[in-house]
Amino acid sequence: MTTDLIMHGSAGTRVAAELRDAILAGTYPPGTRIRQEDVAGRHGASRVPAREALRLLESEGLVKVVANTGAWVTSLNLAECEEIYQIRERLEPLLLRLNVPLLTPEQIDGLDALAHEMERSDDVETFLRLDREFHLSCYTEAATTMLHDTVLRLWNRTQPYRRAYTTVFRSAGDRSAHHEHHLIVSALRRGDADEAERVLASHIRRTRLELARHPEIFDAPAPQPTRADAR
């Protein structure tokens, strides 16, 4: 029994990682239904690991599981997204502050390289991947009880809307995000936690305000169930 539990746990973690990557990459848009049996079939697992994977992703804010019904990729309306961004404006700079004295010169060099790579890229998905890596890499060193996990959950819930925002700001030729990334790196090099906090709060606030200017992003209809979903 113990061996079976370990095997199921390992399989559930693997399935969750693969499904997480697919959701963050936009393969499953907000509101998409994800059926447990489909997850098991696609990922070569039984229904127990598939169920565990969906529960794990629910704890991360990526899906919503409804008992005896199924799971759906988390979707937000404009008011919900604004609230999450306002929470991020206050919590995320604090998490960055806690990490400022702990980041090594080599880690900061890595962040600088990511900032330059983002600036050179013309691809939205590449930017999103590097941007996520940049910001989350700033938060790896400070030991927190719940702050880091809370910030990660908020990031996950807003990922699809960051994709929409990124498409808008790139099409408009807006370079401000790149400028702010470089300002954050400079503040980290100086060990200036106040400046790093200030720039990051402004960085998050600007995204929130820009999303509010494009309510159509939140009006997209949820995907309709397929015949398989309706069973």
Short mmCIF file of C-alpha atoms in Angstrom, two decimals:
data_model
loop_
_atom_site.label_atom_id
_atom_site.label_comp_id
_atom_site.label_asym_id
_atom_site.label_seq_id
_atom_site.Cartn_x
_atom_site.Cartn_y
_atom_site.Cartn_z
CA MET A 1 0.00 0.00 0.00
CA THR A 2 2.78 2.41 0.90
CA THR A 3 4.54 1.71 -2.41
CA ASP A 4 1.30 2.32 -4.31
CA LEU A 5 0.82 5.66 -2.55
CA ILE A 6 4.38 6.73 -3.38
CA MET A 7 3.94 5.74 -7.02
CA HIS A 8 0.63 7.59 -7.29
CA GLY A 9 2.16 10.65 -5.63
CA SER A 10 5.09 10.66 -8.03
CA ALA A 11 2.80 10.25 -11.04
CA GLY A 12 0.50 12.99 -9.76
CA THR A 13 3.43 15.40 -9.43
CA ARG A 14 4.57 14.60 -12.97
CA VAL A 15 1.09 15.06 -14.43
CA ALA A 16 0.65 18.32 -12.51
CA ALA A 17 3.96 19.65 -13.88
CA GLU A 18 2.99 18.83 -17.48
CA LEU A 19 -0.52 20.24 -17.10
CA ARG A 20 0.81 23.35 -15.32
CA ASP A 21 3.16 24.06 -18.22
CA ALA A 22 0.30 23.67 -20.70
CA ILE A 23 -2.00 26.05 -18.78
CA LEU A 24 0.72 28.69 -18.35
CA ALA A 25 1.57 28.39 -22.06
CA GLY A 26 -2.05 29.18 -22.97
CA THR A 27 -2.87 25.72 -24.34
CA TYR A 28 -5.89 25.73 -22.01
CA PRO A 29 -7.44 29.24 -21.98
CA PRO A 30 -9.40 30.54 -18.97
CA GLY A 31 -12.71 28.74 -18.58
CA THR A 32 -11.60 25.57 -20.38
CA ARG A 33 -12.99 22.40 -18.88
CA ILE A 34 -10.39 19.76 -18.03
CA ARG A 35 -11.81 16.28 -17.52
CA GLN A 36 -10.00 13.95 -15.15
CA GLU A 37 -10.19 10.98 -17.54
CA ASP A 38 -8.79 13.09 -20.39
CA VAL A 39 -5.86 14.14 -18.22
CA ALA A 40 -5.19 10.51 -17.31
CA GLY A 41 -5.30 9.42 -20.95
CA ARG A 42 -3.11 12.24 -22.28
CA HIS A 43 -0.45 11.84 -19.63
CA GLY A 44 -0.34 8.06 -19.42
CA ALA A 45 -1.58 7.87 -15.83
CA SER A 46 -4.48 6.38 -13.93
CA ARG A 47 -7.34 8.50 -12.63
CA VAL A 48 -5.89 8.71 -9.12
CA PRO A 49 -2.74 10.66 -10.15
CA ALA A 50 -4.89 12.74 -12.52
CA ARG A 51 -7.16 13.68 -9.62
CA GLU A 52 -4.16 14.47 -7.41
CA ALA A 53 -2.68 16.64 -10.17
CA LEU A 54 -5.86 18.69 -10.50
CA ARG A 55 -6.07 19.17 -6.72
CA LEU A 56 -2.46 20.33 -6.66
CA LEU A 57 -3.10 22.82 -9.47
CA GLU A 58 -6.19 24.05 -7.63
CA SER A 59 -4.02 24.80 -4.59
CA GLU A 60 -1.79 26.87 -6.92
CA GLY A 61 -4.75 28.86 -8.26
CA LEU A 62 -4.59 27.47 -11.79
CA VAL A 63 -7.81 25.45 -11.84
CA LYS A 64 -11.10 25.29 -9.99
CA VAL A 65 -12.31 21.79 -9.09
CA VAL A 66 -16.06 21.29 -8.62
CA ALA A 67 -16.96 18.10 -6.76
CA ASN A 68 -18.56 15.41 -8.96
CA THR A 69 -18.46 17.77 -11.93
CA GLY A 70 -14.93 18.44 -13.14
CA ALA A 71 -12.24 21.08 -13.26
CA TRP A 72 -12.00 24.36 -15.13
CA VAL A 73 -9.03 26.60 -15.81
CA THR A 74 -9.35 29.63 -13.55
CA SER A 75 -10.90 32.69 -15.17
CA LEU A 76 -11.22 36.22 -13.84
CA ASN A 77 -13.39 39.21 -14.57
CA LEU A 78 -11.91 42.71 -14.63
CA ALA A 79 -12.81 43.49 -11.00
CA GLU A 80 -11.22 40.25 -9.77
CA CYS A 81 -8.08 40.86 -11.80
CA GLU A 82 -7.77 44.42 -10.51
CA GLU A 83 -8.11 43.18 -6.93
CA ILE A 84 -5.37 40.59 -7.45
CA TYR A 85 -3.08 43.19 -8.99
CA GLN A 86 -3.67 45.54 -6.07
CA ILE A 87 -2.71 42.73 -3.69
CA ARG A 88 0.39 42.06 -5.79
CA GLU A 89 1.33 45.75 -5.66
CA ARG A 90 1.59 45.48 -1.89
CA LEU A 91 2.85 41.95 -1.29
CA GLU A 92 5.32 41.42 -4.12
CA PRO A 93 7.52 44.45 -3.37
CA LEU A 94 7.74 43.23 0.23
CA LEU A 95 8.89 39.81 -0.97
CA LEU A 96 11.48 41.49 -3.19
CA ARG A 97 12.72 43.60 -0.25
CA LEU A 98 13.28 40.46 1.81
CA ASN A 99 15.39 38.98 -0.99
CA VAL A 100 17.52 42.05 -1.81
CA PRO A 101 20.31 41.41 0.75
CA LEU A 102 20.37 37.68 -0.06
CA LEU A 103 20.81 37.71 -3.85
CA THR A 104 24.39 37.02 -4.96
CA PRO A 105 26.24 39.03 -7.64
CA GLU A 106 26.01 35.95 -9.87
CA GLN A 107 22.24 35.78 -9.44
CA ILE A 108 21.92 39.48 -10.24
CA ASP A 109 24.07 38.96 -13.35
CA GLY A 110 21.60 36.26 -14.36
CA LEU A 111 18.69 38.66 -13.90
CA ASP A 112 20.51 41.25 -16.00
CA ALA A 113 20.97 38.68 -18.77
CA LEU A 114 17.26 37.83 -18.66
CA ALA A 115 16.33 41.54 -18.89
CA HIS A 116 18.48 41.97 -21.99
CA GLU A 117 17.19 38.75 -23.56
CA MET A 118 13.60 39.92 -23.07
CA GLU A 119 14.42 43.24 -24.70
CA ARG A 120 15.87 41.51 -27.77
CA SER A 121 12.97 39.10 -28.25
CA ASP A 122 10.09 39.82 -30.63
CA ASP A 123 8.05 36.79 -29.53
CA VAL A 124 5.27 37.17 -26.94
CA GLU A 125 5.60 33.65 -25.54
CA THR A 126 9.36 34.01 -25.18
CA PHE A 127 8.87 37.31 -23.37
CA LEU A 128 6.29 35.78 -21.01
CA ARG A 129 8.55 32.84 -20.17
CA LEU A 130 11.57 35.07 -19.54
CA ASP A 131 9.53 37.67 -17.62
CA ARG A 132 8.17 35.00 -15.30
CA GLU A 133 11.67 33.60 -14.79
CA PHE A 134 13.04 37.09 -14.14
CA HIS A 135 10.55 38.04 -11.45
CA LEU A 136 10.26 34.69 -9.71
CA SER A 137 14.06 34.35 -9.65
CA CYS A 138 14.13 37.54 -7.57
CA TYR A 139 12.17 35.77 -4.82
CA THR A 140 14.04 32.50 -4.33
CA GLU A 141 16.31 33.26 -1.37
CA ALA A 142 14.16 34.59 1.46
CA ALA A 143 12.57 31.94 3.66
CA THR A 144 8.91 32.84 4.17
CA THR A 145 6.03 31.01 5.77
CA MET A 146 3.39 31.95 3.22
CA LEU A 147 4.42 35.08 1.31
CA HIS A 148 6.29 33.33 -1.52
CA ASP A 149 3.52 30.77 -2.08
CA THR A 150 0.89 33.52 -2.04
CA VAL A 151 2.75 35.56 -4.65
CA LEU A 152 3.20 32.48 -6.86
CA ARG A 153 -0.52 31.74 -6.65
CA LEU A 154 -1.38 35.31 -7.64
CA TRP A 155 1.03 35.10 -10.58
CA ASN A 156 -0.60 31.88 -11.76
CA ARG A 157 -4.11 33.29 -11.61
CA THR A 158 -3.22 36.32 -13.72
CA GLN A 159 -0.99 34.57 -16.29
CA PRO A 160 -3.55 34.49 -19.17
CA TYR A 161 -4.26 38.19 -18.71
CA ARG A 162 -0.54 39.02 -18.67
CA ARG A 163 -0.42 37.32 -22.07
CA ALA A 164 -3.18 39.58 -23.37
CA TYR A 165 -1.56 42.67 -21.83
CA THR A 166 1.83 41.78 -23.31
CA THR A 167 0.30 41.49 -26.77
CA VAL A 168 -1.22 44.97 -26.38
CA PHE A 169 1.88 46.74 -25.09
CA ARG A 170 4.15 45.12 -27.69
CA SER A 171 1.83 46.08 -30.54
CA ALA A 172 1.89 49.68 -29.26
CA GLY A 173 5.70 49.73 -29.13
CA ASP A 174 5.72 50.30 -25.36
CA ARG A 175 9.24 49.78 -23.95
CA SER A 176 8.51 50.76 -20.35
CA ALA A 177 8.51 47.19 -19.01
CA HIS A 178 12.07 46.71 -20.26
CA HIS A 179 13.18 49.99 -18.71
CA GLU A 180 11.70 48.94 -15.36
CA HIS A 181 13.41 45.56 -15.48
CA HIS A 182 16.77 47.30 -15.88
CA LEU A 183 15.94 49.68 -13.02
CA ILE A 184 15.17 46.71 -10.77
CA VAL A 185 18.51 45.10 -11.66
CA SER A 186 20.35 48.35 -10.93
CA ALA A 187 18.66 48.67 -7.54
CA LEU A 188 19.55 45.07 -6.70
CA ARG A 189 23.20 45.69 -7.58
CA ARG A 190 23.28 48.64 -5.20
CA GLY A 191 21.43 46.71 -2.50
CA ASP A 192 18.83 49.48 -2.54
CA ALA A 193 15.71 47.74 -1.22
CA ASP A 194 13.65 50.96 -1.13
CA GLU A 195 14.23 51.65 -4.83
CA ALA A 196 13.68 48.03 -5.83
CA GLU A 197 10.37 48.05 -3.96
CA ARG A 198 9.30 51.34 -5.53
CA VAL A 199 10.08 50.31 -9.10
CA LEU A 200 8.40 46.93 -8.75
CA ALA A 201 5.23 48.44 -7.27
CA SER A 202 5.07 50.90 -10.17
CA HIS A 203 5.75 48.06 -12.64
CA ILE A 204 2.79 46.03 -11.33
CA ARG A 205 0.52 49.09 -11.04
CA ARG A 206 1.13 50.06 -14.65
CA THR A 207 0.04 46.63 -15.84
CA ARG A 208 -3.12 46.86 -13.72
CA LEU A 209 -4.03 50.25 -15.15
CA GLU A 210 -3.35 49.10 -18.70
CA LEU A 211 -5.54 46.02 -18.25
CA ALA A 212 -8.34 48.27 -16.97
CA ARG A 213 -8.14 50.21 -20.25
CA HIS A 214 -8.87 47.00 -22.18
CA PRO A 215 -11.97 45.41 -20.61
CA GLU A 216 -12.53 43.45 -23.82
CA ILE A 217 -9.74 41.12 -22.67
CA PHE A 218 -12.14 39.80 -20.03
CA ASP A 219 -15.17 39.50 -22.31
CA ALA A 220 -13.98 36.48 -24.27
CA PRO A 221 -16.57 33.69 -23.96
CA ALA A 222 -15.53 30.57 -22.09
CA PRO A 223 -14.85 27.59 -24.40
CA GLN A 224 -17.93 25.48 -25.00
CA PRO A 225 -17.93 21.86 -23.78
CA THR A 226 -17.20 19.23 -26.42
CA ARG A 227 -19.31 16.09 -26.76
CA ALA A 228 -16.78 14.30 -24.60
CA ASP A 229 -17.15 17.00 -21.95
CA ALA A 230 -20.92 16.64 -21.97
CA ARG A 231 -20.80 12.94 -21.11
#
